[in-house]
Amino acid sequence: QKEVEQNSGPLSVPEGAIASLNCTYSDRGSQSFFWYRQYSGKSPELIMFIYSNGDKEDGRFTAQLNKASQYVSLLIRDSQPSDSATYLCAPQASGGSNYKLTFGKGTLLTVNP
Amino acid sequence: DTAVSQTPKYLVTQMGNDKSIKCEQNLGHDTMYWYKQDSKKFLKIMFSYNNKELIINETVPNRFSPKSPDKAHLNLHINSLELGDSAVYFCASSQDWGGSYFGPGTRLLVL
């Protein structure tokens, strides 16, 4: 069973701080990694994806990937109360199941004004 | 314009009943999925279709039967509903690169 572990929340940060969300995965063959944001009572929303080792920046979001360590993270700079949500890490499965995303249980982030 | 839509949004029914959930996407994607999110918010894939062909079938009771009449539609039929089927069911679609777009969800409550 391929597993995805995320830092257990809830994570609480003050407004304007950097929020750091971490994820480790067991499928060594995973090549693509996705971060989703899910507001309470809403559906998951794709916010970032990363394929290559290193950093990928998009606005206030930075995804970091280290395939050797099987580790992916999401940094949110200048956190806003509107960032308060559950963040889901989802590596894409390797091999014949490469359409399959395995989701972590998510980290609940609360940004305090 | 809605990209991935599902009907109904809410479904309250008795144990033993049969129900269906419909999903449509207008993104032109080739692949569609059904996910189940349980009360602990764990999101797990159930099925996936690519161009109307079943490509992923996770360990799901055979009371659950997906059907894809065309690549823009994926329906989920559930027979003999049980209490444990209560969850939010999300439909999603993706193109080859894998990023999935989710529908608004169907909240199923089995009494």
CSV table of N, CA, C and O in Angstrom, one decimal, chain A:
chain,number,residue,atom,x,y,z
A,1,GLN,N,0.9,-1.2,0.0
A,1,GLN,CA,0.0,0.0,0.0
A,1,GLN,C,0.9,1.2,0.0
A,1,GLN,O,1.7,1.4,0.9
A,2,LYS,N,0.7,2.1,-1.0
A,2,LYS,CA,1.5,3.3,-1.1
A,2,LYS,C,0.9,4.2,-0.1
A,2,LYS,O,-0.3,4.4,0.0
A,3,GLU,N,1.8,4.9,0.7
A,3,GLU,CA,1.4,5.8,1.7
A,3,GLU,C,1.9,7.2,1.5
A,3,GLU,O,3.0,7.4,1.0
A,4,VAL,N,1.1,8.1,2.0
A,4,VAL,CA,1.5,9.5,2.0
A,4,VAL,C,1.2,10.0,3.4
A,4,VAL,O,0.1,9.9,4.0
A,5,GLU,N,2.3,10.6,4.0
A,5,GLU,CA,2.2,11.1,5.4
A,5,GLU,C,2.4,12.6,5.4
A,5,GLU,O,3.3,13.1,4.8
A,6,GLN,N,1.5,13.3,6.0
A,6,GLN,CA,1.6,14.8,6.2
A,6,GLN,C,1.7,15.1,7.6
A,6,GLN,O,1.2,14.4,8.5
A,7,ASN,N,2.4,16.3,7.9
A,7,ASN,CA,2.5,16.7,9.2
A,7,ASN,C,1.2,16.9,9.9
A,7,ASN,O,0.3,17.5,9.3
A,8,SER,N,1.0,16.3,11.0
A,8,SER,CA,-0.3,16.3,11.7
A,8,SER,C,-0.6,17.7,12.2
A,8,SER,O,0.3,18.4,12.7
A,9,GLY,N,-1.8,18.1,11.9
A,9,GLY,CA,-2.1,19.4,12.4
A,9,GLY,C,-2.9,19.3,13.7
A,9,GLY,O,-2.8,18.3,14.4
A,10,PRO,N,-3.6,20.4,14.0
A,10,PRO,CA,-3.7,21.6,13.2
A,10,PRO,C,-2.4,22.4,13.3
A,10,PRO,O,-1.8,22.4,14.3
A,11,LEU,N,-2.1,23.2,12.3
A,11,LEU,CA,-1.0,24.1,12.2
A,11,LEU,C,-1.6,25.5,12.3
A,11,LEU,O,-2.5,25.9,11.5
A,12,SER,N,-1.1,26.3,13.3
A,12,SER,CA,-1.6,27.6,13.5
A,12,SER,C,-0.5,28.6,13.3
A,12,SER,O,0.6,28.4,14.0
A,13,VAL,N,-0.7,29.6,12.5
A,13,VAL,CA,0.3,30.6,12.3
A,13,VAL,C,-0.3,32.0,12.3
A,13,VAL,O,-1.5,32.1,12.0
A,14,PRO,N,0.5,33.0,12.7
A,14,PRO,CA,-0.1,34.4,12.7
A,14,PRO,C,-0.1,34.9,11.3
A,14,PRO,O,0.7,34.5,10.4
A,15,GLU,N,-1.0,35.8,11.0
A,15,GLU,CA,-1.1,36.5,9.7
A,15,GLU,C,0.3,37.1,9.4
A,15,GLU,O,0.9,37.7,10.2
A,16,GLY,N,0.7,36.9,8.1
A,16,GLY,CA,1.9,37.4,7.6
A,16,GLY,C,3.1,36.5,7.8
A,16,GLY,O,4.2,36.7,7.2
A,17,ALA,N,2.9,35.4,8.6
A,17,ALA,CA,4.0,34.5,8.8
A,17,ALA,C,4.1,33.5,7.6
A,17,ALA,O,3.3,33.5,6.7
A,18,ILE,N,5.2,32.7,7.6
A,18,ILE,CA,5.3,31.6,6.6
A,18,ILE,C,4.7,30.3,7.2
A,18,ILE,O,5.1,29.9,8.3
A,19,ALA,N,3.9,29.7,6.5
A,19,ALA,CA,3.3,28.4,6.9
A,19,ALA,C,4.1,27.3,6.1
A,19,ALA,O,4.2,27.4,4.9
A,20,SER,N,4.5,26.3,6.8
A,20,SER,CA,5.3,25.2,6.2
A,20,SER,C,4.5,23.9,6.3
A,20,SER,O,4.3,23.4,7.4
A,21,LEU,N,4.2,23.3,5.2
A,21,LEU,CA,3.4,22.0,5.2
A,21,LEU,C,4.3,20.9,4.5
A,21,LEU,O,4.9,21.1,3.5
A,22,ASN,N,4.4,19.8,5.2
A,22,ASN,CA,5.3,18.8,4.8
A,22,ASN,C,4.6,17.5,4.5
A,22,ASN,O,3.5,17.2,5.0
A,23,CYS,N,5.3,16.7,3.6
A,23,CYS,CA,4.7,15.5,3.1
A,23,CYS,C,5.8,14.5,2.7
A,23,CYS,O,6.7,14.9,2.1
A,24,THR,N,5.7,13.3,3.2
A,24,THR,CA,6.6,12.2,2.7
A,24,THR,C,5.7,11.1,2.1
A,24,THR,O,4.5,11.0,2.4
A,25,TYR,N,6.3,10.4,1.1
A,25,TYR,CA,5.6,9.4,0.4
A,25,TYR,C,6.4,8.2,0.2
A,25,TYR,O,7.7,8.2,0.3
A,26,SER,N,5.8,7.1,0.0
A,26,SER,CA,6.5,5.8,0.0
A,26,SER,C,6.8,5.3,-1.4
A,26,SER,O,7.6,4.4,-1.6
A,27,ASP,N,6.0,5.8,-2.4
A,27,ASP,CA,6.2,5.3,-3.8
A,27,ASP,C,7.4,5.9,-4.4
A,27,ASP,O,7.3,7.1,-4.9
A,28,ARG,N,8.5,5.2,-4.5
A,28,ARG,CA,9.7,5.8,-5.0
A,28,ARG,C,9.6,6.1,-6.5
A,28,ARG,O,10.4,7.0,-7.0
A,29,GLY,N,8.7,5.5,-7.2
A,29,GLY,CA,8.5,5.8,-8.6
A,29,GLY,C,7.7,7.0,-8.9
A,29,GLY,O,7.5,7.4,-10.1
A,30,SER,N,7.1,7.7,-7.9
A,30,SER,CA,6.3,8.8,-8.2
A,30,SER,C,7.1,9.9,-8.8
A,30,SER,O,8.2,10.2,-8.4
A,31,GLN,N,6.5,10.6,-9.8
A,31,GLN,CA,7.2,11.6,-10.6
A,31,GLN,C,6.6,12.9,-10.5
A,31,GLN,O,7.2,14.0,-10.7
A,32,SER,N,5.3,12.9,-10.2
A,32,SER,CA,4.5,14.2,-10.2
A,32,SER,C,3.8,14.3,-8.8
A,32,SER,O,3.3,13.3,-8.3
A,33,PHE,N,3.8,15.6,-8.4
A,33,PHE,CA,3.3,15.8,-7.0
A,33,PHE,C,2.4,17.0,-7.0
A,33,PHE,O,2.7,18.0,-7.7
A,34,PHE,N,1.3,16.9,-6.4
A,34,PHE,CA,0.2,17.9,-6.4
A,34,PHE,C,-0.1,18.3,-5.0
A,34,PHE,O,-0.2,17.5,-4.1
A,35,TRP,N,-0.4,19.6,-4.9
A,35,TRP,CA,-1.0,20.2,-3.6
A,35,TRP,C,-2.4,20.7,-3.9
A,35,TRP,O,-2.6,21.4,-4.8
A,36,TYR,N,-3.3,20.3,-3.0
A,36,TYR,CA,-4.6,20.7,-3.1
A,36,TYR,C,-5.0,21.5,-1.8
A,36,TYR,O,-4.5,21.1,-0.7
A,37,ARG,N,-5.9,22.4,-1.9
A,37,ARG,CA,-6.4,23.2,-0.8
A,37,ARG,C,-7.9,22.8,-0.7
A,37,ARG,O,-8.6,22.8,-1.7
A,38,GLN,N,-8.4,22.5,0.5
A,38,GLN,CA,-9.8,22.2,0.7
A,38,GLN,C,-10.3,23.0,1.8
A,38,GLN,O,-10.0,22.8,3.0
A,39,TYR,N,-11.2,24.0,1.5
A,39,TYR,CA,-11.9,24.7,2.5
A,39,TYR,C,-13.0,23.8,3.1
A,39,TYR,O,-13.5,22.9,2.4
A,40,SER,N,-13.4,24.1,4.3
A,40,SER,CA,-14.4,23.3,5.0
A,40,SER,C,-15.7,23.2,4.2
A,40,SER,O,-16.2,24.3,3.8
A,41,GLY,N,-16.1,22.0,3.9
A,41,GLY,CA,-17.4,21.9,3.2
A,41,GLY,C,-17.3,22.0,1.7
A,41,GLY,O,-18.3,22.0,1.0
A,42,LYS,N,-16.1,22.2,1.2
A,42,LYS,CA,-15.9,22.5,-0.2
A,42,LYS,C,-15.1,21.3,-0.8
A,42,LYS,O,-14.6,20.4,-0.1
A,43,SER,N,-14.9,21.4,-2.2
A,43,SER,CA,-14.1,20.3,-2.8
A,43,SER,C,-12.6,20.7,-2.9
A,43,SER,O,-12.3,21.9,-2.8
A,44,PRO,N,-11.8,19.7,-3.0
A,44,PRO,CA,-10.3,20.1,-3.2
A,44,PRO,C,-10.1,20.9,-4.4
A,44,PRO,O,-10.7,20.7,-5.5
A,45,GLU,N,-9.1,21.8,-4.3
A,45,GLU,CA,-8.8,22.7,-5.4
A,45,GLU,C,-7.3,22.6,-5.6
A,45,GLU,O,-6.5,22.8,-4.7
A,46,LEU,N,-6.9,22.4,-6.8
A,46,LEU,CA,-5.5,22.3,-7.2
A,46,LEU,C,-4.8,23.6,-7.1
A,46,LEU,O,-5.3,24.6,-7.7
A,47,ILE,N,-3.7,23.7,-6.3
A,47,ILE,CA,-3.0,25.0,-6.2
A,47,ILE,C,-1.6,24.9,-6.7
A,47,ILE,O,-1.0,25.9,-7.1
A,48,MET,N,-1.0,23.7,-6.6
A,48,MET,CA,0.4,23.7,-7.1
A,48,MET,C,0.7,22.3,-7.6
A,48,MET,O,0.2,21.3,-7.1
A,49,PHE,N,1.6,22.1,-8.5
A,49,PHE,CA,2.2,20.8,-8.9
A,49,PHE,C,3.7,21.0,-9.2
A,49,PHE,O,4.1,22.1,-9.6
A,50,ILE,N,4.4,19.9,-9.0
A,50,ILE,CA,5.8,20.0,-9.1
A,50,ILE,C,6.3,18.6,-9.6
A,50,ILE,O,5.8,17.6,-9.2
A,51,TYR,N,7.2,18.7,-10.6
A,51,TYR,CA,7.8,17.4,-11.2
A,51,TYR,C,9.2,17.2,-10.9
A,51,TYR,O,9.7,16.1,-10.9
A,52,SER,N,10.0,18.3,-10.8
A,52,SER,CA,11.4,18.3,-10.8
A,52,SER,C,11.9,18.6,-9.4
A,52,SER,O,11.3,19.4,-8.6
A,53,ASN,N,13.0,18.0,-9.0
A,53,ASN,CA,13.6,18.3,-7.7
A,53,ASN,C,13.9,19.8,-7.6
A,53,ASN,O,14.3,20.4,-8.6
A,54,GLY,N,13.8,20.3,-6.4
A,54,GLY,CA,14.1,21.8,-6.2
A,54,GLY,C,12.8,22.5,-5.9
A,54,GLY,O,11.9,21.9,-5.3
A,55,ASP,N,12.8,23.8,-6.2
A,55,ASP,CA,11.7,24.7,-5.8
A,55,ASP,C,10.9,25.1,-7.0
A,55,ASP,O,11.5,25.3,-8.1
A,56,LYS,N,9.7,25.3,-6.8
A,56,LYS,CA,8.8,25.9,-7.8
A,56,LYS,C,7.9,27.0,-7.1
A,56,LYS,O,7.3,26.6,-6.1
A,57,GLU,N,8.0,28.2,-7.6
A,57,GLU,CA,7.3,29.3,-7.0
A,57,GLU,C,6.1,29.7,-7.8
A,57,GLU,O,6.2,29.8,-9.0
A,58,ASP,N,5.0,30.0,-7.1
A,58,ASP,CA,3.8,30.6,-7.8
A,58,ASP,C,3.2,31.5,-6.8
A,58,ASP,O,2.5,31.1,-5.9
A,59,GLY,N,3.5,32.8,-7.0
A,59,GLY,CA,2.9,33.8,-6.1
A,59,GLY,C,3.4,33.6,-4.7
A,59,GLY,O,4.6,33.6,-4.5
A,60,ARG,N,2.5,33.5,-3.7
A,60,ARG,CA,3.0,33.3,-2.4
A,60,ARG,C,3.3,31.9,-2.0
A,60,ARG,O,3.7,31.5,-0.9
A,61,PHE,N,3.1,31.0,-3.0
A,61,PHE,CA,3.3,29.5,-2.7
A,61,PHE,C,4.6,29.1,-3.4
A,61,PHE,O,5.0,29.4,-4.5
A,62,THR,N,5.3,28.2,-2.6
A,62,THR,CA,6.5,27.6,-3.1
A,62,THR,C,6.4,26.1,-2.8
A,62,THR,O,6.2,25.7,-1.6
A,63,ALA,N,6.5,25.3,-3.8
A,63,ALA,CA,6.6,23.8,-3.6
A,63,ALA,C,8.0,23.4,-3.7
A,63,ALA,O,8.8,23.9,-4.5
A,64,GLN,N,8.4,22.5,-2.8
A,64,GLN,CA,9.8,22.0,-2.8
A,64,GLN,C,9.7,20.5,-2.9
A,64,GLN,O,8.9,19.8,-2.2
A,65,LEU,N,10.6,19.9,-3.7
A,65,LEU,CA,10.6,18.5,-4.0
A,65,LEU,C,12.0,17.9,-3.8
A,65,LEU,O,13.0,18.5,-4.4
A,66,ASN,N,12.1,16.8,-3.1
A,66,ASN,CA,13.4,16.1,-3.0
A,66,ASN,C,13.0,14.6,-3.1
A,66,ASN,O,12.6,13.9,-2.2
A,67,LYS,N,13.2,14.1,-4.4
A,67,LYS,CA,12.8,12.7,-4.7
A,67,LYS,C,13.7,11.7,-3.9
A,67,LYS,O,13.2,10.7,-3.5
A,68,ALA,N,15.0,12.1,-3.7
A,68,ALA,CA,15.8,11.1,-3.0
A,68,ALA,C,15.4,10.9,-1.6
A,68,ALA,O,15.4,9.8,-1.0
A,69,SER,N,14.9,11.9,-1.0
A,69,SER,CA,14.3,11.8,0.4
A,69,SER,C,12.8,11.5,0.4
A,69,SER,O,12.3,11.3,1.5
A,70,GLN,N,12.2,11.4,-0.8
A,70,GLN,CA,10.8,11.2,-0.9
A,70,GLN,C,10.0,12.2,0.0
A,70,GLN,O,9.2,11.8,0.8
A,71,TYR,N,10.3,13.4,-0.3
A,71,TYR,CA,9.8,14.5,0.5
A,71,TYR,C,9.3,15.7,-0.4
A,71,TYR,O,10.0,16.0,-1.3
A,72,VAL,N,8.1,16.2,-0.1
A,72,VAL,CA,7.6,17.3,-0.8
A,72,VAL,C,7.0,18.3,0.2
A,72,VAL,O,6.4,17.8,1.2
A,73,SER,N,7.2,19.6,0.0
A,73,SER,CA,6.6,20.5,1.0
A,73,SER,C,6.0,21.7,0.2
A,73,SER,O,6.2,21.9,-1.0
A,74,LEU,N,5.2,22.4,1.0
A,74,LEU,CA,4.5,23.6,0.5
A,74,LEU,C,4.7,24.7,1.5
A,74,LEU,O,4.4,24.5,2.6
A,75,LEU,N,5.3,25.8,1.0
A,75,LEU,CA,5.5,27.0,1.8
A,75,LEU,C,4.5,28.1,1.4
A,75,LEU,O,4.4,28.3,0.2
A,76,ILE,N,3.9,28.7,2.3
A,76,ILE,CA,2.9,29.8,2.0
A,76,ILE,C,3.5,31.0,2.7
A,76,ILE,O,3.6,31.0,4.0
A,77,ARG,N,4.0,31.9,1.9
A,77,ARG,CA,4.5,33.2,2.5
A,77,ARG,C,3.4,34.2,2.7
A,77,ARG,O,2.4,34.2,2.1
A,78,ASP,N,3.7,35.1,3.7
A,78,ASP,CA,2.7,36.2,4.0
A,78,ASP,C,1.3,35.6,4.1
A,78,ASP,O,0.3,36.0,3.5
A,79,SER,N,1.2,34.6,5.0
A,79,SER,CA,-0.1,33.9,5.2
A,79,SER,C,-1.2,34.8,5.5
A,79,SER,O,-1.1,35.8,6.3
A,80,GLN,N,-2.4,34.5,4.9
A,80,GLN,CA,-3.6,35.3,5.1
A,80,GLN,C,-4.6,34.5,5.8
A,80,GLN,O,-4.7,33.2,5.6
A,81,PRO,N,-5.6,35.1,6.5
A,81,PRO,CA,-6.7,34.3,7.0
A,81,PRO,C,-7.4,33.5,6.0
A,81,PRO,O,-7.9,32.4,6.3
A,82,SER,N,-7.4,34.0,4.7
A,82,SER,CA,-8.1,33.2,3.7
A,82,SER,C,-7.4,32.0,3.3
A,82,SER,O,-7.9,31.1,2.5
A,83,ASP,N,-6.1,31.8,3.8
A,83,ASP,CA,-5.4,30.6,3.5
A,83,ASP,C,-5.8,29.5,4.5
A,83,ASP,O,-5.4,28.3,4.3
A,84,SER,N,-6.6,29.8,5.5
A,84,SER,CA,-7.0,28.8,6.4
A,84,SER,C,-7.9,27.7,5.7
A,84,SER,O,-8.9,28.0,5.2
A,85,ALA,N,-7.3,26.5,5.7
A,85,ALA,CA,-8.0,25.4,5.0
A,85,ALA,C,-7.2,24.1,5.3
A,85,ALA,O,-6.2,24.2,6.0
A,86,THR,N,-7.6,23.0,4.8
A,86,THR,CA,-6.9,21.8,4.9
A,86,THR,C,-6.1,21.7,3.6
A,86,THR,O,-6.6,21.8,2.5
A,87,TYR,N,-4.8,21.3,3.7
A,87,TYR,CA,-3.9,21.2,2.5
A,87,TYR,C,-3.6,19.7,2.4
A,87,TYR,O,-3.1,19.0,3.3
A,88,LEU,N,-3.8,19.2,1.1
A,88,LEU,CA,-3.7,17.8,0.8
A,88,LEU,C,-2.5,17.6,-0.1
A,88,LEU,O,-2.4,18.3,-1.2
A,89,CYS,N,-1.6,16.7,0.2
A,89,CYS,CA,-0.5,16.3,-0.6
A,89,CYS,C,-0.9,15.1,-1.4
A,89,CYS,O,-1.5,14.2,-0.9
A,90,ALA,N,-0.6,15.1,-2.7
A,90,ALA,CA,-1.0,14.0,-3.6
A,90,ALA,C,0.0,13.6,-4.6
A,90,ALA,O,0.1,14.2,-5.7
A,91,PRO,N,0.9,12.6,-4.3
A,91,PRO,CA,1.8,12.1,-5.3
A,91,PRO,C,1.0,11.3,-6.4
A,91,PRO,O,0.0,10.6,-6.0
A,92,GLN,N,1.5,11.3,-7.6
A,92,GLN,CA,0.9,10.5,-8.6
A,92,GLN,C,1.6,9.2,-8.6
A,92,GLN,O,2.8,9.1,-8.5
A,93,ALA,N,0.8,8.1,-8.7
A,93,ALA,CA,1.3,6.8,-8.6
A,93,ALA,C,2.2,6.5,-9.8
A,93,ALA,O,2.0,7.0,-10.9
A,94,SER,N,3.1,5.6,-9.6
A,94,SER,CA,4.0,5.2,-10.7
A,94,SER,C,3.5,4.0,-11.4
A,94,SER,O,2.5,3.4,-11.1
A,95,GLY,N,4.2,3.7,-12.5
A,95,GLY,CA,3.8,2.5,-13.3
A,95,GLY,C,2.5,2.6,-14.0
A,95,GLY,O,2.1,3.7,-14.4
A,96,GLY,N,1.8,1.5,-14.1
A,96,GLY,CA,0.6,1.5,-14.8
A,96,GLY,C,-0.6,2.3,-14.2
A,96,GLY,O,-1.6,2.5,-14.8
A,97,SER,N,-0.4,2.7,-13.0
A,97,SER,CA,-1.5,3.4,-12.3
A,97,SER,C,-1.2,4.9,-12.3
A,97,SER,O,-1.5,5.6,-11.4
A,98,ASN,N,-0.5,5.4,-13.4
A,98,ASN,CA,0.0,6.8,-13.3
A,98,ASN,C,-1.2,7.8,-13.4
A,98,ASN,O,-0.9,9.0,-13.4
A,99,TYR,N,-2.4,7.4,-13.5
A,99,TYR,CA,-3.5,8.3,-13.4
A,99,TYR,C,-4.0,8.5,-12.0
A,99,TYR,O,-4.8,9.3,-11.7
A,100,LYS,N,-3.4,7.7,-11.1
A,100,LYS,CA,-3.9,7.6,-9.7
A,100,LYS,C,-3.1,8.6,-8.8
A,100,LYS,O,-1.9,8.6,-8.8
A,101,LEU,N,-3.9,9.4,-8.1
A,101,LEU,CA,-3.3,10.2,-7.0
A,101,LEU,C,-3.6,9.5,-5.7
A,101,LEU,O,-4.8,9.1,-5.5
A,102,THR,N,-2.6,9.5,-4.8
A,102,THR,CA,-2.8,9.0,-3.5
A,102,THR,C,-2.7,10.2,-2.5
A,102,THR,O,-1.7,10.8,-2.5
A,103,PHE,N,-3.8,10.4,-1.9
A,103,PHE,CA,-3.9,11.6,-1.0
A,103,PHE,C,-3.4,11.4,0.4
A,103,PHE,O,-3.7,10.3,1.0
A,104,GLY,N,-2.7,12.3,1.0
A,104,GLY,CA,-2.5,12.3,2.4
A,104,GLY,C,-3.7,12.7,3.1
A,104,GLY,O,-4.7,13.1,2.5
A,105,LYS,N,-3.7,12.6,4.5
A,105,LYS,CA,-4.8,12.9,5.3
A,105,LYS,C,-5.0,14.4,5.4
A,105,LYS,O,-6.1,14.8,5.9
A,106,GLY,N,-4.0,15.1,5.0
A,106,GLY,CA,-4.2,16.6,5.0
A,106,GLY,C,-3.7,17.2,6.3
A,106,GLY,O,-3.6,16.6,7.4
A,107,THR,N,-3.3,18.5,6.2
A,107,THR,CA,-2.9,19.3,7.3
A,107,THR,C,-3.8,20.5,7.4
A,107,THR,O,-4.0,21.2,6.4
A,108,LEU,N,-4.5,20.6,8.5
A,108,LEU,CA,-5.4,21.8,8.7
A,108,LEU,C,-4.6,23.0,9.1
A,108,LEU,O,-3.8,23.0,10.1
A,109,LEU,N,-4.6,24.0,8.3
A,109,LEU,CA,-3.9,25.3,8.6
A,109,LEU,C,-4.9,26.3,9.0
A,109,LEU,O,-5.9,26.6,8.4
A,110,THR,N,-4.5,27.0,10.1
A,110,THR,CA,-5.3,28.1,10.6
A,110,THR,C,-4.4,29.4,10.7
A,110,THR,O,-3.3,29.3,11.3
A,111,VAL,N,-4.8,30.4,10.0
A,111,VAL,CA,-4.0,31.7,10.0
A,111,VAL,C,-4.8,32.7,10.8
A,111,VAL,O,-5.9,33.0,10.5
A,112,ASN,N,-4.2,33.1,11.9
A,112,ASN,CA,-4.8,34.0,12.9
A,112,ASN,C,-4.6,35.4,12.6
A,112,ASN,O,-3.4,35.8,12.4
A,113,PRO,N,-5.6,36.2,12.5
A,113,PRO,CA,-5.5,37.7,12.2
A,113,PRO,C,-4.7,38.4,13.3
A,113,PRO,O,-4.8,38.0,14.5
